[in-house]
Tab-separated table of C-alpha atoms in Angstrom:
chain	number	residue	atom	x	y	z
A	1	MET	CA	63.710	-15.288	45.521
A	2	ALA	CA	62.686	-15.397	42.166
A	3	THR	CA	59.806	-13.747	40.833
A	4	ARG	CA	57.160	-16.329	39.012
A	5	ILE	CA	55.710	-14.360	36.077
A	6	GLN	CA	52.242	-15.523	34.895
A	7	PRO	CA	51.969	-15.624	31.510
A	8	HIS	CA	49.576	-13.421	29.896
A	9	LEU	CA	46.279	-15.079	28.923
A	10	THR	CA	44.432	-13.692	25.808
A	11	PRO	CA	40.455	-14.758	25.804
A	12	SER	CA	39.636	-17.380	23.293
A	13	PRO	CA	37.447	-15.938	20.329
A	14	PHE	CA	34.452	-17.680	21.781
A	15	VAL	CA	34.947	-15.956	25.449
A	16	ARG	CA	35.099	-12.399	23.664
A	17	SER	CA	32.138	-12.863	21.623
A	18	GLY	CA	30.041	-14.394	24.527
A	19	VAL	CA	31.080	-11.560	26.578
A	20	SER	CA	30.516	-9.287	23.328
A	21	MET	CA	26.964	-10.711	23.214
A	22	GLN	CA	26.147	-9.913	27.417
A	23	VAL	CA	27.257	-6.654	26.974
A	24	ASP	CA	24.897	-5.923	23.473
A	25	THR	CA	22.043	-8.025	25.453
A	26	ARG	CA	21.981	-5.956	28.853
A	27	ALA	CA	22.601	-2.681	26.225
A	28	ARG	CA	18.955	-3.475	24.014
A	29	VAL	CA	17.165	-4.406	27.761
A	30	ALA	CA	18.487	-1.277	29.007
A	31	LEU	CA	17.018	0.432	25.740
A	32	LEU	CA	13.831	-1.114	25.924
A	33	ARG	CA	13.371	-0.261	29.868
A	34	ARG	CA	14.221	3.465	28.793
A	35	LYS	CA	11.858	3.415	25.977
A	36	LEU	CA	8.495	2.088	27.985
A	37	THR	CA	9.361	3.745	31.141
A	38	THR	CA	10.390	7.315	30.714
A	39	ARG	CA	8.788	10.213	28.840
A	40	GLN	CA	11.381	10.818	26.762
A	41	GLY	CA	11.057	7.108	25.268
A	42	TRP	CA	7.697	7.898	24.844
A	43	PHE	CA	7.267	11.368	23.327
A	44	GLY	CA	10.667	12.497	23.045
A	45	ASP	CA	10.813	16.453	22.149
A	46	PHE	CA	8.775	16.341	19.156
A	47	ASP	CA	6.192	18.939	18.751
A	48	TYR	CA	2.498	17.160	18.672
A	49	THR	CA	0.791	20.881	18.765
A	50	TRP	CA	2.427	21.069	15.217
A	51	LEU	CA	1.408	17.716	13.991
A	52	CYS	CA	-2.865	18.415	15.136
A	53	THR	CA	-2.827	22.105	14.251
A	54	PRO	CA	-5.279	22.780	11.254
A	55	THR	CA	-3.479	25.280	8.604
A	56	LEU	CA	-5.312	28.664	8.630
A	57	PRO	CA	-7.420	29.503	5.643
A	58	PHE	CA	-6.057	32.634	4.021
A	59	ALA	CA	-2.992	32.444	6.499
A	60	LEU	CA	-0.982	35.749	6.912
A	61	PRO	CA	2.600	35.465	5.316
A	62	GLY	CA	3.554	36.464	8.704
A	63	HIS	CA	1.597	33.157	10.260
A	64	ARG	CA	3.306	31.219	7.456
A	65	GLN	CA	6.735	32.175	8.211
A	66	LYS	CA	6.247	31.716	11.982
A	67	ARG	CA	4.758	28.147	10.959
A	68	LEU	CA	7.376	27.123	9.179
A	69	ARG	CA	10.137	28.167	12.148
A	70	ALA	CA	7.964	26.154	14.193
A	71	LEU	CA	8.543	22.671	12.170
A	72	PRO	CA	9.439	19.637	14.350
A	73	PRO	CA	13.127	18.087	14.206
A	74	PHE	CA	14.345	16.211	11.687
A	75	TYR	CA	14.408	12.287	12.544
A	76	ALA	CA	17.319	10.498	10.294
A	77	LEU	CA	16.922	6.986	9.267
A	78	ASP	CA	18.415	5.134	12.060
A	79	ALA	CA	17.565	7.254	14.649
A	80	ASP	CA	15.785	7.199	17.950
A	81	LEU	CA	11.822	7.989	17.742
A	82	PRO	CA	9.299	8.071	20.440
A	83	LEU	CA	7.023	5.228	21.191
A	84	PHE	CA	4.236	7.422	20.729
A	85	LEU	CA	5.852	9.541	17.393
A	86	ALA	CA	6.234	5.873	15.616
A	87	MET	CA	2.988	4.290	16.569
A	88	THR	CA	0.956	7.854	15.391
A	89	THR	CA	2.853	8.073	12.120
A	90	GLY	CA	2.479	3.808	11.800
A	91	LEU	CA	-1.446	4.507	11.860
A	92	GLN	CA	-1.346	7.262	9.479
A	93	HIS	CA	0.660	5.482	7.203
A	94	ALA	CA	-1.812	2.375	7.235
A	95	LEU	CA	-4.622	4.772	7.197
A	96	ALA	CA	-3.222	6.460	4.120
A	97	MET	CA	-2.896	3.043	2.282
A	98	LEU	CA	-6.053	1.495	3.289
A	99	ALA	CA	-8.496	2.600	0.621
A	100	GLY	CA	-5.725	1.788	-2.081
A	101	LEU	CA	-4.924	-1.612	-1.037
A	102	ILE	CA	-8.838	-2.848	-0.905
A	103	THR	CA	-9.913	-0.875	-4.305
A	104	PRO	CA	-7.541	-3.149	-6.554
A	105	PRO	CA	-9.031	-6.384	-5.484
A	106	ILE	CA	-12.712	-5.189	-5.563
A	107	ILE	CA	-12.572	-4.004	-9.060
A	108	PHE	CA	-10.835	-7.407	-9.923
A	109	ALA	CA	-13.898	-9.326	-8.324
A	110	SER	CA	-16.625	-6.896	-9.653
A	111	ALA	CA	-14.892	-7.198	-13.604
A	112	LEU	CA	-14.774	-11.443	-12.968
A	113	ASN	CA	-18.432	-11.574	-11.137
A	114	LEU	CA	-17.023	-13.471	-8.285
A	115	ASP	CA	-19.168	-14.408	-5.370
A	116	SER	CA	-18.968	-12.225	-2.406
A	117	ALA	CA	-16.620	-14.875	-0.300
A	118	THR	CA	-14.072	-14.878	-3.170
A	119	SER	CA	-14.060	-11.043	-2.945
A	120	ALA	CA	-13.607	-10.673	0.840
A	121	TYR	CA	-10.535	-13.164	0.315
A	122	MET	CA	-9.239	-11.177	-2.405
A	123	ILE	CA	-9.539	-8.095	-0.307
A	124	SER	CA	-7.953	-10.033	3.126
A	125	ALA	CA	-4.903	-11.688	1.172
A	126	SER	CA	-4.177	-7.908	-0.255
A	127	LEU	CA	-4.093	-6.782	3.242
A	128	ILE	CA	-1.968	-9.720	4.493
A	129	GLY	CA	0.468	-9.700	1.799
A	130	CYS	CA	1.216	-6.014	1.760
A	131	GLY	CA	1.656	-6.450	5.626
A	132	ILE	CA	4.399	-9.299	5.297
A	133	LEU	CA	5.982	-7.075	2.214
A	134	SER	CA	6.202	-4.222	3.590
A	135	LEU	CA	8.048	-5.720	6.568
A	136	VAL	CA	10.640	-6.926	4.289
A	137	GLN	CA	10.912	-3.999	2.135
A	138	MET	CA	11.744	-1.927	5.635
A	139	SER	CA	14.422	-4.628	6.638
A	140	ARG	CA	17.998	-4.590	4.933
A	141	ILE	CA	18.838	-8.168	4.643
A	142	LYS	CA	22.242	-8.769	2.682
A	143	LEU	CA	21.857	-11.603	0.192
A	144	PHE	CA	25.577	-11.605	-1.523
A	145	GLY	CA	27.304	-9.601	-3.044
A	146	ASN	CA	25.575	-5.795	-3.577
A	147	TYR	CA	22.439	-7.793	-3.483
A	148	TYR	CA	20.298	-6.966	-0.497
A	149	LEU	CA	16.370	-8.114	0.440
A	150	GLY	CA	14.502	-4.852	1.335
A	151	THR	CA	15.279	-1.368	0.653
A	152	GLY	CA	16.290	-0.224	4.104
A	153	LEU	CA	13.835	2.716	4.288
A	154	ILE	CA	10.201	3.221	5.218
A	155	SER	CA	9.153	1.502	2.050
A	156	VAL	CA	5.286	0.459	2.629
A	157	VAL	CA	4.148	-1.949	-0.132
A	158	GLY	CA	0.755	-1.704	-1.659
A	159	THR	CA	-1.468	-3.290	-4.425
A	160	SER	CA	-0.415	-1.437	-7.391
A	161	PHE	CA	-3.155	0.409	-9.755
A	162	ALA	CA	-0.767	-0.178	-12.835
A	163	THR	CA	-2.928	-3.680	-13.025
A	164	LEU	CA	-6.251	-2.569	-13.368
A	165	SER	CA	-6.702	-1.092	-16.952
A	166	THR	CA	-4.211	-3.926	-18.137
A	167	ALA	CA	-6.063	-6.562	-16.522
A	168	ASN	CA	-9.593	-5.819	-17.352
A	169	ASN	CA	-8.605	-5.505	-21.188
A	170	ILE	CA	-7.434	-8.941	-20.290
A	171	PHE	CA	-10.598	-10.205	-18.822
A	172	ASP	CA	-12.316	-8.439	-21.610
A	173	ALA	CA	-10.942	-10.715	-24.277
A	174	MET	CA	-11.000	-13.788	-22.697
A	175	TYR	CA	-14.770	-13.064	-22.317
A	176	SER	CA	-14.761	-12.224	-25.776
A	177	ASP	CA	-12.692	-15.578	-26.852
A	178	GLY	CA	-14.731	-18.102	-24.875
A	179	THR	CA	-12.328	-18.394	-21.679
A	180	CYS	CA	-14.675	-17.105	-19.749
A	181	PRO	CA	-18.520	-18.010	-19.888
A	182	THR	CA	-21.066	-15.328	-20.627
A	183	ILE	CA	-24.662	-15.444	-19.537
A	184	ILE	CA	-27.121	-14.744	-21.902
A	185	THR	CA	-30.896	-14.394	-20.316
A	186	SER	CA	-34.403	-14.873	-21.845
A	187	ASP	CA	-34.735	-11.812	-22.766
A	188	GLY	CA	-31.290	-11.572	-24.823
A	189	THR	CA	-29.254	-9.452	-21.918
A	190	THR	CA	-26.016	-10.854	-21.668
A	191	SER	CA	-23.635	-10.383	-18.791
A	192	ARG	CA	-20.390	-12.111	-17.487
A	193	GLY	CA	-20.687	-15.360	-15.234
A	194	PRO	CA	-18.143	-15.780	-12.674
A	195	CYS	CA	-14.316	-16.706	-13.959
A	196	PRO	CA	-11.860	-16.985	-11.314
A	197	ASP	CA	-9.589	-19.178	-13.556
A	198	ALA	CA	-9.039	-15.509	-15.342
A	199	TYR	CA	-7.636	-14.311	-12.206
A	200	GLY	CA	-5.244	-17.393	-11.783
A	201	ARG	CA	-4.020	-16.800	-15.587
A	202	VAL	CA	-3.336	-13.082	-14.673
A	203	LEU	CA	-1.208	-14.642	-11.630
A	204	GLY	CA	0.440	-16.997	-13.706
A	205	LYS	CA	1.861	-14.347	-15.933
A	206	GLN	CA	2.818	-12.032	-13.051
A	207	GLY	CA	4.949	-14.588	-11.108
A	208	SER	CA	7.064	-15.818	-14.446
A	209	GLY	CA	7.345	-12.202	-15.782
A	210	CYS	CA	8.417	-10.859	-12.454
A	211	PHE	CA	12.214	-11.302	-12.985
A	212	SER	CA	11.674	-8.868	-15.727
A	213	TRP	CA	10.948	-6.527	-13.257
A	214	ILE	CA	13.868	-6.566	-11.500
A	215	HIS	CA	16.209	-5.397	-14.258
A	216	LEU	CA	13.501	-3.267	-15.543
A	217	THR	CA	13.936	-1.083	-12.230
A	218	VAL	CA	17.486	-0.345	-13.172
A	219	PHE	CA	17.408	1.467	-16.063
A	220	VAL	CA	13.184	3.472	-15.756
A	221	GLY	CA	11.827	6.061	-13.290
A	222	THR	CA	8.785	7.805	-12.695
A	223	SER	CA	4.567	6.769	-13.741
A	224	LEU	CA	1.295	8.158	-14.852
A	225	ILE	CA	-1.613	5.644	-14.049
A	226	ALA	CA	-4.263	7.743	-12.992
A	227	ALA	CA	-5.341	8.527	-16.049
A	228	SER	CA	-6.033	5.609	-17.718
A	229	LEU	CA	-8.166	4.950	-14.128
A	230	ILE	CA	-10.413	8.030	-14.398
A	231	GLY	CA	-11.862	7.092	-17.616
A	232	SER	CA	-11.874	3.367	-16.994
A	233	SER	CA	-13.285	3.095	-13.393
A	234	GLY	CA	-13.579	6.770	-11.202
A	235	ILE	CA	-15.989	8.260	-13.319
A	236	PRO	CA	-18.139	5.205	-14.468
A	237	ASN	CA	-18.058	4.411	-10.417
A	238	TRP	CA	-18.852	8.259	-9.688
A	239	GLY	CA	-22.034	8.099	-11.997
A	240	GLY	CA	-23.131	4.138	-9.919
A	241	GLY	CA	-20.889	1.889	-11.145
A	242	SER	CA	-18.319	1.121	-13.805
A	243	ASN	CA	-20.594	-2.549	-14.420
A	244	PRO	CA	-22.459	-2.776	-17.219
A	245	CYS	CA	-25.202	-0.736	-15.611
A	246	SER	CA	-22.927	2.506	-16.881
A	247	SER	CA	-24.372	1.402	-20.573
A	248	ARG	CA	-27.957	1.944	-19.248
A	249	PRO	CA	-30.032	-1.420	-20.630
A	250	SER	CA	-33.521	-1.085	-20.478
A	251	ALA	CA	-33.860	-4.663	-18.744
A	252	GLY	CA	-32.132	-7.420	-16.876
A	253	PHE	CA	-29.670	-7.585	-13.962
A	254	PHE	CA	-27.582	-4.291	-14.643
A	255	GLN	CA	-30.916	-2.059	-15.451
A	256	LEU	CA	-30.478	-0.286	-12.378
A	257	CYS	CA	-26.930	0.954	-10.237
A	258	PRO	CA	-25.185	-0.991	-9.024
A	259	ASN	CA	-27.747	-3.783	-10.263
A	260	ILE	CA	-31.095	-4.253	-9.475
A	261	ALA	CA	-30.369	-6.221	-5.722
A	262	ALA	CA	-28.863	-3.364	-4.183
A	263	PRO	CA	-30.561	-1.671	-1.204
A	264	ARG	CA	-31.143	1.883	-3.189
A	265	PRO	CA	-30.595	0.924	-7.121
A	266	LEU	CA	-30.994	4.020	-9.089
A	267	PRO	CA	-30.150	4.568	-13.002
A	268	TRP	CA	-26.972	5.250	-13.899
A	269	GLY	CA	-25.487	9.095	-13.571
A	270	SER	CA	-28.198	9.418	-10.912
A	271	PRO	CA	-27.958	13.097	-9.111
A	272	GLU	CA	-27.579	10.899	-5.813
A	273	PHE	CA	-24.934	9.294	-7.399
A	274	ILE	CA	-23.513	12.255	-8.238
A	275	GLY	CA	-24.021	13.974	-5.041
A	276	LEU	CA	-22.339	11.268	-2.606
A	277	GLY	CA	-19.290	11.267	-4.958
A	278	PHE	CA	-19.177	14.811	-4.794
A	279	LEU	CA	-19.540	14.820	-0.680
A	280	SER	CA	-16.091	12.604	-0.678
A	281	PHE	CA	-14.401	14.818	-2.948
A	282	LEU	CA	-15.257	17.712	-1.353
A	283	CYS	CA	-14.305	16.767	2.342
A	284	ILE	CA	-10.737	15.611	0.657
A	285	LEU	CA	-10.411	18.944	-0.954
A	286	LEU	CA	-10.879	20.592	2.526
A	287	VAL	CA	-8.841	18.349	4.460
A	288	GLU	CA	-6.085	19.096	2.084
A	289	LEU	CA	-6.610	22.640	2.128
A	290	PHE	CA	-7.019	22.995	5.872
A	291	GLY	CA	-6.224	20.271	7.867
A	292	SER	CA	-3.759	19.456	9.916
A	293	PRO	CA	-0.452	17.597	8.616
A	294	PHE	CA	-1.700	14.384	10.323
A	295	LEU	CA	-5.076	14.847	8.881
A	296	LYS	CA	-3.710	16.174	5.372
A	297	ASN	CA	-1.910	12.557	5.375
A	298	ILE	CA	-5.393	10.192	5.570
A	299	SER	CA	-7.349	12.636	3.688
A	300	ILE	CA	-8.751	10.343	1.229
A	301	ILE	CA	-9.730	7.947	4.407
A	302	VAL	CA	-11.534	10.872	5.815
A	303	GLY	CA	-13.375	11.732	2.466
A	304	LEU	CA	-14.386	7.821	2.339
A	305	ALA	CA	-15.752	7.977	5.711
A	306	VAL	CA	-17.898	10.961	5.596
A	307	GLY	CA	-19.347	9.623	2.187
A	308	CYS	CA	-19.905	6.067	3.680
A	309	ILE	CA	-21.797	7.345	6.814
A	310	VAL	CA	-23.935	9.431	4.648
A	311	ALA	CA	-24.918	6.329	2.311
A	312	GLY	CA	-25.062	4.522	5.305
A	313	ALA	CA	-27.756	6.984	7.065
A	314	THR	CA	-29.756	7.250	3.821
A	315	GLY	CA	-30.010	3.604	2.820
A	316	TYR	CA	-27.457	3.089	0.018
A	317	ILE	CA	-25.877	0.544	2.399
A	318	ASP	CA	-26.217	-3.321	2.391
A	319	ASN	CA	-23.995	-4.848	5.189
A	320	SER	CA	-25.328	-8.075	4.868
A	321	THR	CA	-21.478	-8.894	3.387
A	322	ILE	CA	-19.649	-7.402	6.103
A	323	LYS	CA	-21.538	-9.885	8.694
A	324	SER	CA	-21.117	-12.819	6.718
A	325	ALA	CA	-17.523	-12.074	6.192
A	326	PRO	CA	-15.461	-14.423	8.650
A	327	VAL	CA	-13.478	-12.448	11.598
A	328	ILE	CA	-9.565	-14.019	10.336
A	329	THR	CA	-8.966	-14.876	7.027
A	330	PHE	CA	-5.721	-16.355	6.358
A	331	LEU	CA	-3.880	-16.695	3.035
A	332	TRP	CA	-4.613	-19.607	0.532
A	333	VAL	CA	-8.332	-19.803	2.055
A	334	HIS	CA	-9.383	-19.508	-1.845
A	335	THR	CA	-6.561	-20.553	-4.297
A	336	PHE	CA	-6.601	-19.899	-8.134
A	337	LYS	CA	-5.668	-22.246	-11.104
A	338	ILE	CA	-2.511	-20.949	-12.324
A	339	ARG	CA	-2.096	-21.109	-16.100
A	340	VAL	CA	-0.279	-18.376	-18.357
A	341	TYR	CA	-2.410	-16.450	-20.510
A	342	ALA	CA	0.060	-16.007	-23.914
A	343	PRO	CA	-2.132	-12.532	-25.033
A	344	ALA	CA	-1.213	-11.585	-21.712
A	345	ILE	CA	2.391	-11.654	-21.923
A	346	LEU	CA	2.999	-8.384	-23.570
A	347	PRO	CA	0.623	-5.899	-21.797
A	348	MET	CA	1.666	-7.438	-18.494
A	349	LEU	CA	5.601	-6.659	-19.414
A	350	ALA	CA	4.350	-3.095	-19.940
A	351	VAL	CA	2.662	-3.529	-16.378
A	352	TYR	CA	6.145	-4.029	-15.153
A	353	ILE	CA	7.657	-1.255	-16.653
A	354	SER	CA	5.248	1.429	-14.636
A	355	LEU	CA	5.335	-0.766	-11.712
A	356	ALA	CA	9.502	0.244	-12.261
A	357	MET	CA	9.133	3.285	-12.811
A	358	GLU	CA	6.537	3.903	-9.886
A	359	ALA	CA	9.187	1.987	-7.458
A	360	ILE	CA	12.016	4.141	-8.521
A	361	GLY	CA	10.401	7.276	-7.981
A	362	ASP	CA	9.287	6.571	-4.437
A	363	ILE	CA	12.285	5.272	-3.301
A	364	THR	CA	14.126	8.133	-4.455
A	365	ALA	CA	12.261	10.545	-2.471
A	366	SER	CA	12.218	8.099	0.147
A	367	ALA	CA	16.172	8.125	-0.181
A	368	GLU	CA	16.535	11.677	-0.444
A	369	VAL	CA	14.078	12.865	2.328
A	370	SER	CA	16.147	10.247	4.670
A	371	ARG	CA	19.228	12.140	3.556
A	372	VAL	CA	21.066	8.733	2.036
A	373	ASP	CA	22.461	8.290	-2.069
A	374	VAL	CA	20.356	8.960	-4.363
A	375	GLU	CA	22.877	7.221	-6.707
A	376	GLY	CA	25.410	4.610	-6.869
A	377	GLU	CA	26.024	0.606	-5.934
A	378	GLU	CA	23.790	1.366	-2.399
A	379	PHE	CA	20.987	3.285	-4.513
A	380	GLU	CA	20.691	0.688	-6.644
A	381	SER	CA	20.575	-2.024	-4.822
A	382	ARG	CA	17.450	-0.569	-2.960
A	383	ILE	CA	15.583	-0.487	-6.078
A	384	ARG	CA	16.721	-4.088	-7.332
A	385	SER	CA	14.576	-5.451	-4.138
A	386	ASP	CA	11.079	-4.202	-5.137
A	387	GLY	CA	10.956	-6.597	-8.135
A	388	LEU	CA	10.911	-9.582	-5.534
A	389	GLY	CA	7.602	-8.801	-4.632
A	390	GLY	CA	6.004	-9.541	-7.816
A	391	PHE	CA	6.902	-13.273	-7.566
A	392	PHE	CA	5.620	-13.542	-3.706
A	393	SER	CA	2.765	-11.897	-4.661
A	394	ALA	CA	1.805	-14.238	-7.256
A	395	LEU	CA	2.434	-17.033	-4.360
A	396	PHE	CA	0.121	-14.789	-1.855
A	397	THR	CA	-2.838	-14.932	-4.594
A	398	VAL	CA	-2.430	-11.287	-4.951
A	399	THR	CA	-1.968	-8.787	-8.138
A	400	PRO	CA	1.258	-6.987	-8.388
A	401	LEU	CA	2.380	-5.488	-5.066
A	402	SER	CA	4.931	-2.868	-5.008
A	403	ILE	CA	6.405	0.037	-3.114
A	404	PHE	CA	3.141	2.064	-2.628
A	405	ALA	CA	3.727	5.848	-4.013
A	406	GLN	CA	0.414	6.891	-2.219
A	407	VAL	CA	1.955	7.216	1.006
A	408	CYS	CA	4.980	9.693	2.269
A	409	SER	CA	7.521	9.137	4.074
A	410	PHE	CA	6.459	11.218	7.053
A	411	ALA	CA	7.357	9.295	9.472
A	412	LEU	CA	11.510	9.683	8.231
A	413	ALA	CA	10.829	13.572	8.564
A	414	ALA	CA	8.335	16.219	10.031
A	415	THR	CA	8.398	18.631	7.058
């Protein structure tokens, strides 16, 4: 009797694809269940005691060596991170970058004498824009060829301080040439009037110039910004304010700092202002010297919190702006007239060079600590992705957003 041989049936590509997708979905569901329902998924083998243990002052060499031997394990770029560790280090990143994100919009709003509602919006827009672009930068989406969207590293995005000194000089020029209004009081004192259009001109130049930033990031690396900030805003604010009150006028709205409408206005350079600033500085210094690894990465927040608590208890803080601020804010609640201010073109190009240098330094450090290549085409593709942030941040009504060197890649390595 003849035996009928069944033909070998090969599943179609569509069937194979469907099976593969089912297996992949089941694996993802199983991984999610394990992460949410097991101790290993939540906590893993990380040494949380090390994370929260303060550094002993004047520690003996033997103690330092013992502490180095007890360092927690390294987590590679695509390693399975425990949920609790991911959430705590994520919170650490958010706290470490908070002060840096809100400072530039506050300074811009003060320099242009904008109202409290517009100032609050600028702060909110900065936070929202940084959150969106941080998600983009931490992704790794292939566009075409060797071009990707995002670095694929822990590259959080922040409002760059490199823009502050240049933008303030641009604002000064706009007030000098009459682009922005100047108010003259009856006693002859001059002050700046509100000028939101000046902010729009900075955004306009930023949106058009960011494409040069993409090319600049291929050639330059490292930045120095703090020196100009210390002179232009750091020291004046320590004394009471970087607005016209720092020149100690004999009359007018800025006769006292930060102005005569403040809860407890005082002359610029008063011991009370110096003492509050020194208290915050001392707290930051102590945390950096003796704090745990977790606290060291949020030392700025600790210093600001202590300073604010003392200032609030002694009557230096007015919370009316906080009470009047909306609970939820969206982008484009306030908009600005986009223009290109010709005298700002070259200075803003210099800003983009600084931003490119800052981005390259931070991406290189993040790639190095993640133990991935720091040269070659793959690394260059990570560098190029930062330039698009300038364009999108202009659409978000925010000054240039770039990869934020203030926040270290602690979540990538426990060292």
